[in-house]
Amino acid sequence: METTARKRYTTKQMGDACEMIVAAELTLAGIPALKVPDNWPGYDVIAQPFDRPAQRVSVKSRTFKRGAAYVGYNDYDQFDWLAVVLLPSEGFKARAIYLVPRPEAERLARRDKATSKTAAERYFRVDEVPELFAEWDANFELAATQRLLPYGTIPSCVASI
């Protein structure tokens, strides 16, 4: 059934749907957001937190796959956040959305030699994304640093005292 469902939409439709999901999740988390027109340069979603300027989000989507499958962007793309949407497949049962601050994406990205034709590309293996970006899983508050514990949660280092 999963294979059949995947054939029912195009790559463009999948990308558009993932952009709309990111915009909807941001809005539901209290950060109004909307998908910008297709082919907007550099980003796909604009989000407006109440406490800072508008934030540009570049959305990349892939169906989870082990091995040589990549998700990436170019170093000249203009955005503040990288959203990676991983869709379920064999061995990866639930959709996951990671919202990563641009400086962290840059720090963690693979890149080719500066003299290569692909020197501007920044990329990640799809099967490494869940571990690489674990800190930013479902980061719909656009928290730029390590996430705070939910209100009322006692950190384990304090709970053991």
Tab-separated table of C-alpha atoms in Angstrom:
chain	number	residue	atom	x	y	z
A	1	MET	CA	0.000	0.000	0.000
A	2	GLU	CA	2.822	2.392	0.860
A	3	THR	CA	4.400	1.992	-2.595
A	4	THR	CA	1.025	2.581	-4.262
A	5	ALA	CA	0.434	5.746	-2.217
A	6	ARG	CA	3.830	7.113	-3.218
A	7	LYS	CA	2.978	6.775	-6.903
A	8	ARG	CA	-0.193	8.836	-6.484
A	9	TYR	CA	1.628	12.168	-6.297
A	10	THR	CA	4.478	13.828	-8.125
A	11	THR	CA	7.734	15.055	-6.616
A	12	LYS	CA	6.435	18.632	-6.973
A	13	GLN	CA	3.228	17.757	-5.136
A	14	MET	CA	5.257	16.093	-2.370
A	15	GLY	CA	7.469	19.178	-2.035
A	16	ASP	CA	4.476	21.542	-1.952
A	17	ALA	CA	2.731	19.384	0.663
A	18	CYS	CA	5.831	19.363	2.875
A	19	GLU	CA	6.142	23.163	2.611
A	20	MET	CA	2.495	23.498	3.652
A	21	ILE	CA	3.015	21.071	6.561
A	22	VAL	CA	5.953	23.130	7.841
A	23	ALA	CA	3.963	26.377	7.548
A	24	ALA	CA	0.962	24.801	9.321
A	25	GLU	CA	3.037	23.337	12.171
A	26	LEU	CA	4.817	26.662	12.747
A	27	THR	CA	1.472	28.487	12.825
A	28	LEU	CA	-0.051	25.945	15.228
A	29	ALA	CA	3.001	26.398	17.490
A	30	GLY	CA	2.281	30.144	17.685
A	31	ILE	CA	4.544	31.378	14.890
A	32	PRO	CA	2.332	32.474	11.979
A	33	ALA	CA	3.807	31.209	8.713
A	34	LEU	CA	2.899	30.797	5.074
A	35	LYS	CA	4.258	29.166	1.957
A	36	VAL	CA	5.745	31.729	-0.426
A	37	PRO	CA	5.057	31.517	-4.189
A	38	ASP	CA	6.818	28.773	-6.133
A	39	ASN	CA	10.351	29.557	-7.315
A	40	TRP	CA	10.811	32.211	-4.637
A	41	PRO	CA	14.587	32.655	-4.404
A	42	GLY	CA	16.251	30.939	-1.435
A	43	TYR	CA	13.363	29.871	0.788
A	44	ASP	CA	9.898	28.321	0.775
A	45	VAL	CA	8.161	29.478	3.964
A	46	ILE	CA	8.152	32.818	5.781
A	47	ALA	CA	7.479	32.749	9.529
A	48	GLN	CA	6.827	35.703	11.849
A	49	PRO	CA	7.773	35.090	15.500
A	50	PHE	CA	6.370	37.734	17.855
A	51	ASP	CA	9.803	38.429	19.394
A	52	ARG	CA	12.073	38.788	16.330
A	53	PRO	CA	12.130	39.637	12.623
A	54	ALA	CA	10.547	37.414	9.991
A	55	GLN	CA	12.372	34.115	9.543
A	56	ARG	CA	13.027	32.503	6.150
A	57	VAL	CA	12.683	28.707	6.026
A	58	SER	CA	14.057	26.520	3.238
A	59	VAL	CA	12.124	23.232	3.125
A	60	LYS	CA	13.706	20.045	1.793
A	61	SER	CA	11.816	16.766	1.714
A	62	ARG	CA	12.880	13.200	1.084
A	63	THR	CA	11.461	9.751	1.607
A	64	PHE	CA	13.717	8.060	4.164
A	65	LYS	CA	16.273	5.763	2.565
A	66	ARG	CA	19.403	4.091	3.856
A	67	GLY	CA	22.623	4.459	1.917
A	68	ALA	CA	23.659	6.930	-0.742
A	69	ALA	CA	20.654	9.288	-0.690
A	70	TYR	CA	21.175	12.950	0.159
A	71	VAL	CA	19.326	16.123	1.036
A	72	GLY	CA	20.999	19.493	0.657
A	73	TYR	CA	21.142	23.107	-0.389
A	74	ASN	CA	23.623	25.570	-1.897
A	75	ASP	CA	25.777	27.878	0.204
A	76	TYR	CA	24.443	30.912	-1.666
A	77	ASP	CA	20.779	30.095	-0.859
A	78	GLN	CA	19.319	32.748	1.438
A	79	PHE	CA	17.423	31.367	4.440
A	80	ASP	CA	17.535	31.432	8.244
A	81	TRP	CA	16.279	27.898	8.930
A	82	LEU	CA	16.614	24.581	7.131
A	83	ALA	CA	13.538	22.363	7.461
A	84	VAL	CA	14.129	18.735	6.538
A	85	VAL	CA	10.968	16.656	6.198
A	86	LEU	CA	11.584	12.911	6.165
A	87	LEU	CA	8.706	10.819	4.920
A	88	PRO	CA	8.146	7.241	6.149
A	89	SER	CA	9.456	4.175	4.364
A	90	GLU	CA	10.814	0.764	5.285
A	91	GLY	CA	12.574	1.067	8.643
A	92	PHE	CA	11.335	4.622	9.269
A	93	LYS	CA	7.706	4.483	10.280
A	94	ALA	CA	6.723	8.079	11.112
A	95	ARG	CA	7.157	11.412	9.349
A	96	ALA	CA	9.782	13.623	10.998
A	97	ILE	CA	10.405	17.349	10.602
A	98	TYR	CA	13.658	18.976	11.682
A	99	LEU	CA	13.967	22.781	11.811
A	100	VAL	CA	17.666	23.618	12.031
A	101	PRO	CA	19.242	27.076	12.380
A	102	ARG	CA	21.334	27.929	9.305
A	103	PRO	CA	24.645	28.188	11.221
A	104	GLU	CA	24.151	24.667	12.597
A	105	ALA	CA	23.239	23.300	9.173
A	106	GLU	CA	26.431	24.873	7.808
A	107	ARG	CA	28.502	23.421	10.650
A	108	LEU	CA	27.135	19.885	10.196
A	109	ALA	CA	26.973	19.784	6.384
A	110	ARG	CA	29.165	17.712	4.149
A	111	ARG	CA	30.842	19.642	1.357
A	112	ASP	CA	33.092	18.948	-1.583
A	113	LYS	CA	36.527	20.438	-2.247
A	114	ALA	CA	36.567	24.186	-2.879
A	115	THR	CA	37.967	23.540	-6.370
A	116	SER	CA	35.201	21.139	-7.445
A	117	LYS	CA	32.194	22.058	-9.608
A	118	THR	CA	29.969	21.170	-6.631
A	119	ALA	CA	31.832	23.330	-4.087
A	120	ALA	CA	28.681	25.359	-3.298
A	121	GLU	CA	26.659	22.273	-2.345
A	122	ARG	CA	25.982	21.492	1.306
A	123	TYR	CA	24.449	18.092	1.922
A	124	PHE	CA	23.553	15.370	4.417
A	125	ARG	CA	22.953	11.652	4.027
A	126	VAL	CA	19.229	11.067	4.511
A	127	ASP	CA	19.783	8.151	6.915
A	128	GLU	CA	22.040	10.334	9.104
A	129	VAL	CA	19.544	13.221	9.419
A	130	PRO	CA	17.615	11.822	12.439
A	131	GLU	CA	20.791	11.561	14.517
A	132	LEU	CA	22.507	14.687	13.157
A	133	PHE	CA	19.460	16.893	13.704
A	134	ALA	CA	17.932	15.193	16.771
A	135	GLU	CA	18.111	18.435	18.773
A	136	TRP	CA	15.880	20.190	16.227
A	137	ASP	CA	13.213	17.509	15.784
A	138	ALA	CA	9.779	19.227	15.678
A	139	ASN	CA	11.434	22.569	16.532
A	140	PHE	CA	8.328	24.554	15.625
A	141	GLU	CA	9.179	27.293	18.151
A	142	LEU	CA	12.310	28.003	16.061
A	143	ALA	CA	14.531	27.629	19.122
A	144	ALA	CA	18.071	28.421	17.992
A	145	THR	CA	19.783	26.699	20.926
A	146	GLN	CA	19.249	23.530	22.889
A	147	ARG	CA	15.563	23.087	23.585
A	148	LEU	CA	14.141	23.846	27.020
A	149	LEU	CA	12.413	21.120	28.986
A	150	PRO	CA	8.616	21.379	29.108
A	151	TYR	CA	7.229	23.418	32.022
A	152	GLY	CA	7.150	21.379	35.226
A	153	THR	CA	9.771	18.874	34.070
A	154	ILE	CA	12.585	18.294	36.531
A	155	PRO	CA	15.945	17.665	34.849
A	156	SER	CA	17.371	14.230	35.706
A	157	CYS	CA	20.509	15.793	37.203
A	158	VAL	CA	18.307	17.703	39.698
A	159	ALA	CA	15.817	14.873	40.293
A	160	SER	CA	18.554	12.612	41.642
A	161	ILE	CA	19.578	15.088	44.383
